[in-house]
Coordinates of C-alpha atoms in Angstrom, one line a residue:
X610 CA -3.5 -14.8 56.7
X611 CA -6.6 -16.6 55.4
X612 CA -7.0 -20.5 54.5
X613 CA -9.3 -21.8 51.7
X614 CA -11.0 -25.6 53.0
X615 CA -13.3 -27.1 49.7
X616 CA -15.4 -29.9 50.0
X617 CA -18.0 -31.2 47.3
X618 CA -20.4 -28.6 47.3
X619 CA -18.9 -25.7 49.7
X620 CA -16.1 -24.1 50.6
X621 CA -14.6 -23.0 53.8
X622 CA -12.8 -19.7 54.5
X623 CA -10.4 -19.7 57.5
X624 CA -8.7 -16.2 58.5
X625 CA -6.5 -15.6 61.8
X626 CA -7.9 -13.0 64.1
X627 CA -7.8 -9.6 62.9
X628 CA -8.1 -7.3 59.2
X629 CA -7.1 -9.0 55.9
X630 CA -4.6 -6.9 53.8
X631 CA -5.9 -5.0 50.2
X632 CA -3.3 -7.7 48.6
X633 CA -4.7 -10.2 50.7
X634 CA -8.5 -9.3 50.2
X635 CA -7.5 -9.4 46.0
X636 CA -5.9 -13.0 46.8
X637 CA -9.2 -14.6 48.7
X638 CA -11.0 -13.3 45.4
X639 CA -9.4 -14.3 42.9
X640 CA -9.0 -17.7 44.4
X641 CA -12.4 -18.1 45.2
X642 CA -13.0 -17.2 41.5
X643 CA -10.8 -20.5 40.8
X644 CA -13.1 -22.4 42.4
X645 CA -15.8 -21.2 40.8
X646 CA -17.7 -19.1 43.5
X647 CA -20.1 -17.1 42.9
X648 CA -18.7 -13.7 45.3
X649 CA -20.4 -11.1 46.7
X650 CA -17.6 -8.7 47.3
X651 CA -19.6 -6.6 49.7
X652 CA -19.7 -9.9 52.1
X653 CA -16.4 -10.7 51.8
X654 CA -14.9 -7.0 52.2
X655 CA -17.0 -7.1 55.5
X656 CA -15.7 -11.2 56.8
X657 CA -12.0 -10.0 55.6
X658 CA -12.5 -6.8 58.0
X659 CA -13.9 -7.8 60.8
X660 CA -11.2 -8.5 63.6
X661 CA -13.4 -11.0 65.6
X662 CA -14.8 -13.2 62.4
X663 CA -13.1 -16.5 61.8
X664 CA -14.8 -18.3 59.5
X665 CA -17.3 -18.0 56.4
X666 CA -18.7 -20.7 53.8
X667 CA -19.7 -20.1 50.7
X668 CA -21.3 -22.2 47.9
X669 CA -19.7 -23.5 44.9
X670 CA -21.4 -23.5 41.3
X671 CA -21.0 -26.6 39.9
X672 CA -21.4 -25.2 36.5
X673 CA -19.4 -21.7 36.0
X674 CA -20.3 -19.5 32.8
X675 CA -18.2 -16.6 31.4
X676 CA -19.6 -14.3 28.5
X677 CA -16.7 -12.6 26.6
X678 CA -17.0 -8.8 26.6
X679 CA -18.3 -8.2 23.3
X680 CA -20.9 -11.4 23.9
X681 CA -19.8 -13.2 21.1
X682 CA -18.5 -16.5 22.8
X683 CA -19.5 -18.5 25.9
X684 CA -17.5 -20.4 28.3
X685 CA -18.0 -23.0 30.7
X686 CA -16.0 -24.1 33.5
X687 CA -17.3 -27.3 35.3
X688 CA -16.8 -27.8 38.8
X689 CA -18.2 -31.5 39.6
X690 CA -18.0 -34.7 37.4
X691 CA -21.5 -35.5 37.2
X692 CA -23.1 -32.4 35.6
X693 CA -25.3 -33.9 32.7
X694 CA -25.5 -32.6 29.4
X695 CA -29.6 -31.0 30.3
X696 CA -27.8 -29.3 33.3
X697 CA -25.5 -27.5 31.2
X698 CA -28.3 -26.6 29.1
X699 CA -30.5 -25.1 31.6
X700 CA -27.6 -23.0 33.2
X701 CA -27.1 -21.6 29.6
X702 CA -30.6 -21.0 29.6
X703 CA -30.3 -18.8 33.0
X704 CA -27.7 -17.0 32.1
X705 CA -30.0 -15.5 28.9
X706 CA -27.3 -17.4 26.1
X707 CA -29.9 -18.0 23.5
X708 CA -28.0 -18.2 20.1
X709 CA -25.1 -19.9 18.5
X710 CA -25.3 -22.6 21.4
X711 CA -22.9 -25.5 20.6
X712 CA -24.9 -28.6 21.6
X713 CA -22.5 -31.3 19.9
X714 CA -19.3 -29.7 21.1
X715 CA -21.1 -29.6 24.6
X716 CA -22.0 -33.4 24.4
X717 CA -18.4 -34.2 22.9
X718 CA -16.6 -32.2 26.0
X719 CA -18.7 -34.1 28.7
X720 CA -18.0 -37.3 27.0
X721 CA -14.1 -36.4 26.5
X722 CA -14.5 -35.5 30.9
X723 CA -13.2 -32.1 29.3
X724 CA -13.9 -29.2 32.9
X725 CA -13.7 -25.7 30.5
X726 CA -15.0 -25.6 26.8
X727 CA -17.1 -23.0 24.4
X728 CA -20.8 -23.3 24.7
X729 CA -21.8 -20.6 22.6
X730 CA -20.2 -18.4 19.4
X731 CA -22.2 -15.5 18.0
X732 CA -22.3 -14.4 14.5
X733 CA -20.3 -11.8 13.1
X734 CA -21.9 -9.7 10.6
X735 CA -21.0 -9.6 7.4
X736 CA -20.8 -6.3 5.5
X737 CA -22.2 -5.2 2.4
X738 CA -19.5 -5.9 -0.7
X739 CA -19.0 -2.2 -2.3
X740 CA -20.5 -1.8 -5.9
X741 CA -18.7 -1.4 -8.7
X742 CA -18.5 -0.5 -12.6
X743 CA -17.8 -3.3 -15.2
X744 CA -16.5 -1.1 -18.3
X745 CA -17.5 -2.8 -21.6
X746 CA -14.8 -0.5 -23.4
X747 CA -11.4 -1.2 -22.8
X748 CA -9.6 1.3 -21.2
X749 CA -7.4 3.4 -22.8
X750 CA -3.5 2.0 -21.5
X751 CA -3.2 3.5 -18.5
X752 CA 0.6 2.1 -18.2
X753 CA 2.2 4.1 -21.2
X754 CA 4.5 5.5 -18.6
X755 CA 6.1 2.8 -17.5
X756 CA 6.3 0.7 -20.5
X757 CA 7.8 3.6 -22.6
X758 CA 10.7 3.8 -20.1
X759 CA 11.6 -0.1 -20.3
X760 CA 11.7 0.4 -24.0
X761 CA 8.2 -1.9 -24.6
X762 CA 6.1 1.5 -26.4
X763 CA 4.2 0.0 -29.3
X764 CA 3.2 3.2 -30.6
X765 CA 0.6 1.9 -33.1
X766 CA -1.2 -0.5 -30.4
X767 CA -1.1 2.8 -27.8
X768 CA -5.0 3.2 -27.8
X769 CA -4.9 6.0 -26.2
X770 CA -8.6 7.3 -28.1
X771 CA -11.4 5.0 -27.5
X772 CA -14.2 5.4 -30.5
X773 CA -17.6 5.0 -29.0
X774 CA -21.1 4.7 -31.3
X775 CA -24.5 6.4 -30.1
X776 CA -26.3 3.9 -27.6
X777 CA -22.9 2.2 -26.9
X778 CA -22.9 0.2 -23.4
X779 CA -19.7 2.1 -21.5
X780 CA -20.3 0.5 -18.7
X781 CA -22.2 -1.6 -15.8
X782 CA -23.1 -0.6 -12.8
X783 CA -23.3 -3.5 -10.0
X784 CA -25.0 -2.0 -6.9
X785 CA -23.3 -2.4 -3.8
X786 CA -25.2 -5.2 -1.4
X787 CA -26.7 -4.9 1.6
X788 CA -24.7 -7.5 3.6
X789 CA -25.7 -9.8 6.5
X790 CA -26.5 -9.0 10.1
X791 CA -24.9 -10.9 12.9
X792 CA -25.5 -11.6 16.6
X793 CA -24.3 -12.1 19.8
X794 CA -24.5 -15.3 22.0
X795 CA -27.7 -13.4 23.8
X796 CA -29.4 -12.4 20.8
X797 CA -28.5 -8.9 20.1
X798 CA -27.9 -7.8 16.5
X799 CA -25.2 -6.5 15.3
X800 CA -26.1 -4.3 12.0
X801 CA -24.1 -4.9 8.7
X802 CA -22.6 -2.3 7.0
X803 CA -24.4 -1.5 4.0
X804 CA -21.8 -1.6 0.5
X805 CA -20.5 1.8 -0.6
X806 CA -22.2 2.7 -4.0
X807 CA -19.5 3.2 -7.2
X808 CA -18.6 6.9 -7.2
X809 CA -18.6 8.2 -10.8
X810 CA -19.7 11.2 -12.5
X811 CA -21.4 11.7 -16.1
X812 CA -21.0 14.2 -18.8
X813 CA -23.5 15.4 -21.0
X814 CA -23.2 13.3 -23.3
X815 CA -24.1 10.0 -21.4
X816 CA -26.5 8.4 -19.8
X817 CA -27.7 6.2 -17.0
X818 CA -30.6 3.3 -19.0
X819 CA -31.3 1.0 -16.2
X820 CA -27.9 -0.7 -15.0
X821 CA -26.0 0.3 -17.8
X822 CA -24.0 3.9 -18.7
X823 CA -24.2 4.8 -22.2
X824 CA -23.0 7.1 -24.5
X825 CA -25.9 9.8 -26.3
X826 CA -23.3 10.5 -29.4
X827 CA -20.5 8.9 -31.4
X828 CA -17.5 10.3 -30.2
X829 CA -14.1 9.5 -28.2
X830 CA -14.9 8.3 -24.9
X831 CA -12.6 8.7 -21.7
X832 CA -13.1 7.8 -18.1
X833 CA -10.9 10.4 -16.2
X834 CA -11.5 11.9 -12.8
X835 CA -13.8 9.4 -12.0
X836 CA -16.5 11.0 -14.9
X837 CA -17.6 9.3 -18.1
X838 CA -17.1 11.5 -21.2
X839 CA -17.9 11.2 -24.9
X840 CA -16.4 14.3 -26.5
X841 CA -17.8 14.5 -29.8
X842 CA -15.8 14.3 -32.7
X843 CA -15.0 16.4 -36.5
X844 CA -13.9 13.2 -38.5
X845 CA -11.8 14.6 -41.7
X846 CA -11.9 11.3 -43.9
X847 CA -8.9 12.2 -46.0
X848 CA -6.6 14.6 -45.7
X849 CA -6.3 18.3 -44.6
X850 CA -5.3 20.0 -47.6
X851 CA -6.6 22.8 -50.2
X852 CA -10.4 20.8 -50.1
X853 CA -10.7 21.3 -46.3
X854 CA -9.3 24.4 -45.8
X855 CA -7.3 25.0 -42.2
X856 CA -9.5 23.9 -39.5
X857 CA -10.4 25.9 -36.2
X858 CA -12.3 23.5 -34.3
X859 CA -14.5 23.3 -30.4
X860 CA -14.2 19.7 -30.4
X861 CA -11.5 17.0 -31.0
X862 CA -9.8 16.7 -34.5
X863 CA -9.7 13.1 -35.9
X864 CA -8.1 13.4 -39.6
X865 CA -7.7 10.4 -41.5
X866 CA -5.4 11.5 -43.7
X867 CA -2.2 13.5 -43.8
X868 CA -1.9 17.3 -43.1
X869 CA -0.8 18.3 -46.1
X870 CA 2.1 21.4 -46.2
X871 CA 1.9 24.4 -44.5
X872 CA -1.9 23.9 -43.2
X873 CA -3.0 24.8 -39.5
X874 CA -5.2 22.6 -36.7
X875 CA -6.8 24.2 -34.0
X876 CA -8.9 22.2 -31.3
X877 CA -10.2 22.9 -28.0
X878 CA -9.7 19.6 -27.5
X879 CA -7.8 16.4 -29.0
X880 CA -6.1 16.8 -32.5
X881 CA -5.8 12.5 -34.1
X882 CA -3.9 12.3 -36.9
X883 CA -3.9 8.4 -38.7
X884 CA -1.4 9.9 -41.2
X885 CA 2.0 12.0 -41.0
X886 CA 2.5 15.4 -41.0
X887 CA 4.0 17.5 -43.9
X888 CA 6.6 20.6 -43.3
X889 CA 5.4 23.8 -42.1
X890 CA 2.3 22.4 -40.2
X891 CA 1.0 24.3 -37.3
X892 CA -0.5 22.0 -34.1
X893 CA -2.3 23.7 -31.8
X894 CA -4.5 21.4 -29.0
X895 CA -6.0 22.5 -25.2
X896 CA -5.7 18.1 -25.0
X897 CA -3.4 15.5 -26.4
X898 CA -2.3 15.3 -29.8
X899 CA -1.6 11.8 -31.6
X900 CA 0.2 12.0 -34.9
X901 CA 0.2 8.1 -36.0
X902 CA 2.5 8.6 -39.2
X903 CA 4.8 11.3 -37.7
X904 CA 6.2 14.8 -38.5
X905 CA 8.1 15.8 -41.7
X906 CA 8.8 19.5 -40.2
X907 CA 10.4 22.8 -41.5
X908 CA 11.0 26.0 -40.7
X909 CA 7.5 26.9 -39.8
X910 CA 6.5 23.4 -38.1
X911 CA 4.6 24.2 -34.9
X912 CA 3.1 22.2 -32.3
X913 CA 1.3 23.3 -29.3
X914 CA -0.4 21.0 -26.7
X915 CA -1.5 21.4 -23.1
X916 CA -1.6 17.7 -22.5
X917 CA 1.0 15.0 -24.0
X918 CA 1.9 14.2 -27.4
X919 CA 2.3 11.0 -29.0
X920 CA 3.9 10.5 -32.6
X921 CA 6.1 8.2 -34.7
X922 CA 9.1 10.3 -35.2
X923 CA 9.9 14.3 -34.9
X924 CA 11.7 16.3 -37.0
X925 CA 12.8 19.9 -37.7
X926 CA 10.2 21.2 -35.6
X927 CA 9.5 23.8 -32.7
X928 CA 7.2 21.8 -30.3
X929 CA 5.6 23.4 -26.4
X930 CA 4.3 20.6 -24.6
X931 CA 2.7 20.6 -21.1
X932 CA 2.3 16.8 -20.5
X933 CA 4.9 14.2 -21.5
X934 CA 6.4 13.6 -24.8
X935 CA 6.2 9.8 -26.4
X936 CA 8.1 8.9 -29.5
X937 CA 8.2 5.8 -31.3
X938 CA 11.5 5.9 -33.4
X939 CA 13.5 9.3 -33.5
X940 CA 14.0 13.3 -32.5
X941 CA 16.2 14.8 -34.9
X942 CA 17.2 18.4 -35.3
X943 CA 14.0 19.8 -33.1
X944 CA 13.4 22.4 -30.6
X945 CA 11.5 21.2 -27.4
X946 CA 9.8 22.2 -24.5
X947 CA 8.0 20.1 -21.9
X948 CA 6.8 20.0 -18.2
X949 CA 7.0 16.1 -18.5
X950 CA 9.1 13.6 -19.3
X951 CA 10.7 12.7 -22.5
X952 CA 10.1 8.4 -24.0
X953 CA 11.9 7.5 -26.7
X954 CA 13.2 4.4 -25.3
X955 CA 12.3 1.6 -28.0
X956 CA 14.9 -0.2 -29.8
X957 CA 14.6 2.9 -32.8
X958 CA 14.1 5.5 -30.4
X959 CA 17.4 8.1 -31.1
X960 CA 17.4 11.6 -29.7
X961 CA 19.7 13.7 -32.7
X962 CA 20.9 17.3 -32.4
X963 CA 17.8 18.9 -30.5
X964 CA 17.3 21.1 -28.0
X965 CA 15.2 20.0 -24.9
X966 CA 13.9 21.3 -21.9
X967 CA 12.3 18.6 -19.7
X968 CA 10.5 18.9 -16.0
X969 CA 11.7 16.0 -15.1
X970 CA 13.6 13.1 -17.0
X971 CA 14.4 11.5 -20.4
X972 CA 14.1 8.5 -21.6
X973 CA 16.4 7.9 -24.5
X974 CA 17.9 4.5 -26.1
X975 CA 20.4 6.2 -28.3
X976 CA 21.5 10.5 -28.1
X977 CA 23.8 12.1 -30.4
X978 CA 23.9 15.5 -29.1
X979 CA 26.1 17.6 -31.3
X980 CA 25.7 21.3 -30.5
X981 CA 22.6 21.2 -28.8
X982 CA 21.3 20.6 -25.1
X983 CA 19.3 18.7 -22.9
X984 CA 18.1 20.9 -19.8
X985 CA 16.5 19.2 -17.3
X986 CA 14.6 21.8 -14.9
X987 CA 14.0 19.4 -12.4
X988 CA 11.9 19.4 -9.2
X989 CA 12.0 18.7 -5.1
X990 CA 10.8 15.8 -3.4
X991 CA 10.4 17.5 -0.2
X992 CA 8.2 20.0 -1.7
X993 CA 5.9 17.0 -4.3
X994 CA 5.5 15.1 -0.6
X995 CA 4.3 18.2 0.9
X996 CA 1.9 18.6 -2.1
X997 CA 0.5 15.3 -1.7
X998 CA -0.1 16.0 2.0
X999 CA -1.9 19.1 1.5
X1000 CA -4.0 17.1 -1.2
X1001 CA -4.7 14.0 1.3
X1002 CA -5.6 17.0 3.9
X1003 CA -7.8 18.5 1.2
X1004 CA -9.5 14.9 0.2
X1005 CA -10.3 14.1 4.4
X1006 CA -12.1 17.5 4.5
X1007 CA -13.9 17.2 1.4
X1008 CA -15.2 13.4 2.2
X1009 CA -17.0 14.6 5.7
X1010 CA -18.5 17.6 4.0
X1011 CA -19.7 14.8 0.8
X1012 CA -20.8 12.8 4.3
X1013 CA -22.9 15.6 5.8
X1014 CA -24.6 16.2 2.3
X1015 CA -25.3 13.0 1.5
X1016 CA -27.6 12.7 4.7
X1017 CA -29.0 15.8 3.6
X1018 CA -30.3 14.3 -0.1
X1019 CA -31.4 11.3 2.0
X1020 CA -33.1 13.2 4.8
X1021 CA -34.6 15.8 1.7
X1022 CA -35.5 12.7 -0.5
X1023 CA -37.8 11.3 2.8
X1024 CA -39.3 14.3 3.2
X1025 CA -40.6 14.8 -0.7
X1026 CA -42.3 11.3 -0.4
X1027 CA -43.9 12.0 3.0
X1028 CA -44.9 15.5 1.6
X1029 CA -46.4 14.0 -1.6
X1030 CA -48.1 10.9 0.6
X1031 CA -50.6 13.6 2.2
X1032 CA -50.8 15.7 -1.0
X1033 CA -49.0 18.7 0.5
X1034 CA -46.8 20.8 -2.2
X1035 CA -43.2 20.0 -2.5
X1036 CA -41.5 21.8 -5.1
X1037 CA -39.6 24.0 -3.0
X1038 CA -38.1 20.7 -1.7
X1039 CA -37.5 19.1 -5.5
X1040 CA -35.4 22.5 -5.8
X1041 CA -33.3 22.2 -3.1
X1042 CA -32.7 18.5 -4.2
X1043 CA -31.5 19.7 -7.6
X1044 CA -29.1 22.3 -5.6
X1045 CA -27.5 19.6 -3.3
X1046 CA -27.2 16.9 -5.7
X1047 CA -25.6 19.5 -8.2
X1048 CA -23.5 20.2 -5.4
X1049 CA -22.5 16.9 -4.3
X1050 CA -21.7 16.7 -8.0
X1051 CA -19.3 19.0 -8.2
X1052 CA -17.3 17.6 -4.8
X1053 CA -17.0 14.2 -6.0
X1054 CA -15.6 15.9 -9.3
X1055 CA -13.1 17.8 -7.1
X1056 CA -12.6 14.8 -5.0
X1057 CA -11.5 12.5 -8.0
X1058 CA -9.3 15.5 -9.7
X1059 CA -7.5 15.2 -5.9
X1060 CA -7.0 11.7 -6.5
X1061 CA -5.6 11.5 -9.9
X1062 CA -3.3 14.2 -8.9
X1063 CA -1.9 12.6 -6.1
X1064 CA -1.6 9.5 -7.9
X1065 CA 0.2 11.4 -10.8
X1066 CA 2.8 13.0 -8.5
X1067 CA 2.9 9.6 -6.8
X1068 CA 4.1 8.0 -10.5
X1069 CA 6.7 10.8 -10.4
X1070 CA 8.2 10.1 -7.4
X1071 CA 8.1 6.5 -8.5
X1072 CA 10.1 6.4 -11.9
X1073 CA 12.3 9.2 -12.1
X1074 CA 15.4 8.9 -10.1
X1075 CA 16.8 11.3 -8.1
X1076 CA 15.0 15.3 -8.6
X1077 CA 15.5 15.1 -12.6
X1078 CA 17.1 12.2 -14.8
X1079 CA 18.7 11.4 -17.8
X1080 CA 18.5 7.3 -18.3
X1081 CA 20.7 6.2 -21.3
X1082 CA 19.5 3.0 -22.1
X1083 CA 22.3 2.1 -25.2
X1084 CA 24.8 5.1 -25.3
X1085 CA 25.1 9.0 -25.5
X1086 CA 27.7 10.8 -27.6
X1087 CA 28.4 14.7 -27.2
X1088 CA 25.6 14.5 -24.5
X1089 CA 26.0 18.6 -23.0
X1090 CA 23.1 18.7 -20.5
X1091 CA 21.9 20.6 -17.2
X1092 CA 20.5 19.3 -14.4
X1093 CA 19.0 22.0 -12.9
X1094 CA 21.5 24.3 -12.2
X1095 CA 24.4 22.0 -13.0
X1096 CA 26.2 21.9 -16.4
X1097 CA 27.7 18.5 -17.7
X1098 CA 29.4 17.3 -21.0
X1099 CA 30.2 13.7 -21.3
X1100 CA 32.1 12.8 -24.3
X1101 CA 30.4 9.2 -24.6
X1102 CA 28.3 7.3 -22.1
X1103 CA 26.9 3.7 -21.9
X1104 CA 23.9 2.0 -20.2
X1105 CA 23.2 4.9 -17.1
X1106 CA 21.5 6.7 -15.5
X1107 CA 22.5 10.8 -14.8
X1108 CA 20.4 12.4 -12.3
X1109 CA 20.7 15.1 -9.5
X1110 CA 20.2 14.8 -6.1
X1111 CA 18.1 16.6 -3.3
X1112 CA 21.6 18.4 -2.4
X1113 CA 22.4 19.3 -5.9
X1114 CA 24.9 16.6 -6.5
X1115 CA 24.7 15.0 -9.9
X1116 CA 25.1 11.1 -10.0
X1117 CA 26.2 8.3 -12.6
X1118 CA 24.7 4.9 -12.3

């Protein structure tokens, strides 16, 4: 058993003969600590085990200072009423605190008789804002998706091209800033975080011209991937007809005409049509195709596209369609097949007598469905979660090797100025600055491709209900689909949604 005795400026420890306990030795400490003591632990472990000592004094600090861990605030605990404001001062002083010392709070605690208030607060550091582009085109509507299936599709107003001239600004680039050191209550720094630069890629046929990313050509300009492209462009200004010939082209199509009957487009890239489309016409695009006055088909009407297609109406065509389909006012009597979704859901939008094969839902305000069918091939959650996974897997590994590289253009970029500052040759290091940056190139490419496709499985998961959906947004009639496996005819239908579940269970809601 031990006894604690204060007086003003001391303090008396009393102990019965013999050992103090470990509980009891942690007791006398931290009580002493309450007192504001300064211990020596070694002296008191040797008073609290020593049978034939009795008694110790100690001294206590009138003025008691605690540093927090990380040295960003001060305390002080006061253990006499007449400490002065200079005595406070020098005892911060002592103890090394030499920033962010809070005179005035100091002064207001003495005056308020206050015994434990802050003397000190560091700085925290501030880090670097990330830069960033400021696009001086508008975007092409990146929210097609969503306002197609709630019926609000303006096909006219999609602007889904983006016309650029030669010299055009695309874009700003605001640089990422440095940001602002901090410190601790004594006087270390604490280094910002310097601002991430904005990650983008460009494409031939733009350039960097100070700040600003602009385009080298006329053409249709897209910001995909992260990269800035200007495709260039074959402009037709009239129509396609026996004066142009068919038309077999590298680049995208932009006709401002009509396709006249029984012609053929070819592109490697985007097919625009202002016009319609007369029978027999044969479509073929490795991008989207945009047909702004819609398709009067026949027998021989063909359109082929490995991205989506946009038109008016369809009619009395065959049409193979990787992306997702968007129509402004009707489907009749047409042949379809898609690894998207299906929108026709504006107030005209009437799916009549076709056959359709869809990945994964339609979108339809109105369906008569006579004799024909809508398949929907569906997909599995389970197995689109485990794609993103592997994608997010693919992304962490990717960023430490983009990381590692990037040290190595910085470390190779030192090393060419320090070569060329004493005159030495350096050309074998401007070489292997060409290879990584080509390099680091082609993984920030691969890195934004990983993004966008995680993002566009993300949308899937998002909007379509169940593994594959039908959503009536008016009524069906004669509606004879398949979801997945799973047959269904449904004499007439209003405002629902038909889908099929991850057990194979098809659903009305």
């Amino acid at each position: 058993m031990f006894e604690i005795i204060p007086s003003n400026e001391r303090i008396k420890i009393k102990k019965s003969h013999g050992k103090l306990s470990t509980e009891e030795i942690k007791k006398l400490l931290m009580d002493l600590a309450s007192y504001g003591v300064k211990v020596n632990f070694n002296s008191i472990r040797n008073f609290s085990l020593k049978e034939d000592a009795d008694e110790m004094t100690l001294k206590i600090e009138k003025i008691q200072i605690t540093i927090s861990a990380d040295e960003m605030e001060a305390y002080v605990k006061l253990n006499s009423k007449d400490i002065t404001f200079n005595e406070i001062i020098e005892s911060i002083e002592k103890e090394g605190i030499c920033y962010g010392i809070l005179e005035n709070e100091i002064k207001s605690a003495l005056t308020e008789g206050k015994e434990k208030f802050p003397i000190a607060k560091g700085k925290e550091p501030k880090n670097g804002k990330d830069g960033y582009l400021i696009f001086h085109v508008e975007l092409p509507n990146k929210k097609v998706r969503e306002n197609s299936k709630e019926g609000k599709i303006d096909f006219y107003n999609l602007d889904i091209f983006k016309f650029v001239k030669k010299d055009q600004v695309l874009a700003e680039i605001i640089p990422p800033t440095p940001g602002e050191d901090g410190m601790t209550v004594l006087g270390r720094k604490i280094k910002a975080t310097l601002g991430k630069k904005a990650t983008y890629t460009l494409d031939k046929n733009t350039f960097i011209d100070g700040n600003y990313i602009k385009s080298k050509i006329d053409g249709v300009f897209s910001f995909e991937e992260g990269k800035f492209t200007v495709s260039p462009v074959l402009l037709i200004d009239g129509d396609v007809d026996l004066s142009t010939g068919n038309i077999n082209s590298d680049i995208t199509v932009q006709i401002m005409g009509w396709v006249r009957n029984g012609f053929k487009i070819s592109s490697k890239k985007d097919i625009i049509i202002e016009g319609g489309v007369e029978k027999d016409v044969v479509l073929n695009a490795q991008g989207s195709i945009v047909i702004k006055g819609g398709v009067f088909g026949g027998p021989k009407s063909e359109i082929f596209c490995k991205k989506n297609l946009y038109s008016k109406f369809l009619q009395d065509l065959k049409a193979v369609v990787e992306g997702d389909i968007y129509v402004n006012d009707y489907v009749i009597n047409c042949n379809i097949q898609s690894n998207g979704s299906l929108f026709l859901s504006t107030n005209n939008g009437k799916l009549i007598n076709t056959n359709i094969s869809l990945k994964y839902a339609a979108y339809v305000k109105e369906l008569i469905g006579g004799k024909k069918k809508i398949k929907i091939k569906g997909f599995s959650r389970k197995e689109l979660l485990k794609l993103i996974n592997s994608y997010m897997n693919e992304k962490t590994k990717l960023k430490k090797i983009m990381v590692d590289w990037s040290l190595k253009i910085k470390n190779n970029v030192l090393e060419i100025a320090k070569l060329k500052a004493e005159g030495d040759d350096f050309t074998h290091l401007v070489i292997e600055q060409q290879r990584l940056s080509n390099g680091y190139k082609r993984m920030l490419e691969t890195y934004s491709k990983l993004e966008d496709k995680i993002n566009q499985i993300k949308e899937i998961l998002l909007h379509v209900k169940g593994e594959g959906a039908i959503y009536i947004l008016n009524k069906a009639v004669d509606l004879k689909t398949t979801l997945k496996t799973v047959p269904l005819e449904i004499t007439e239908i209003k405002n629902s949604v038909i889908y099929i579940d991850e057990n194979e269970e098809v659903k009305k809601e």
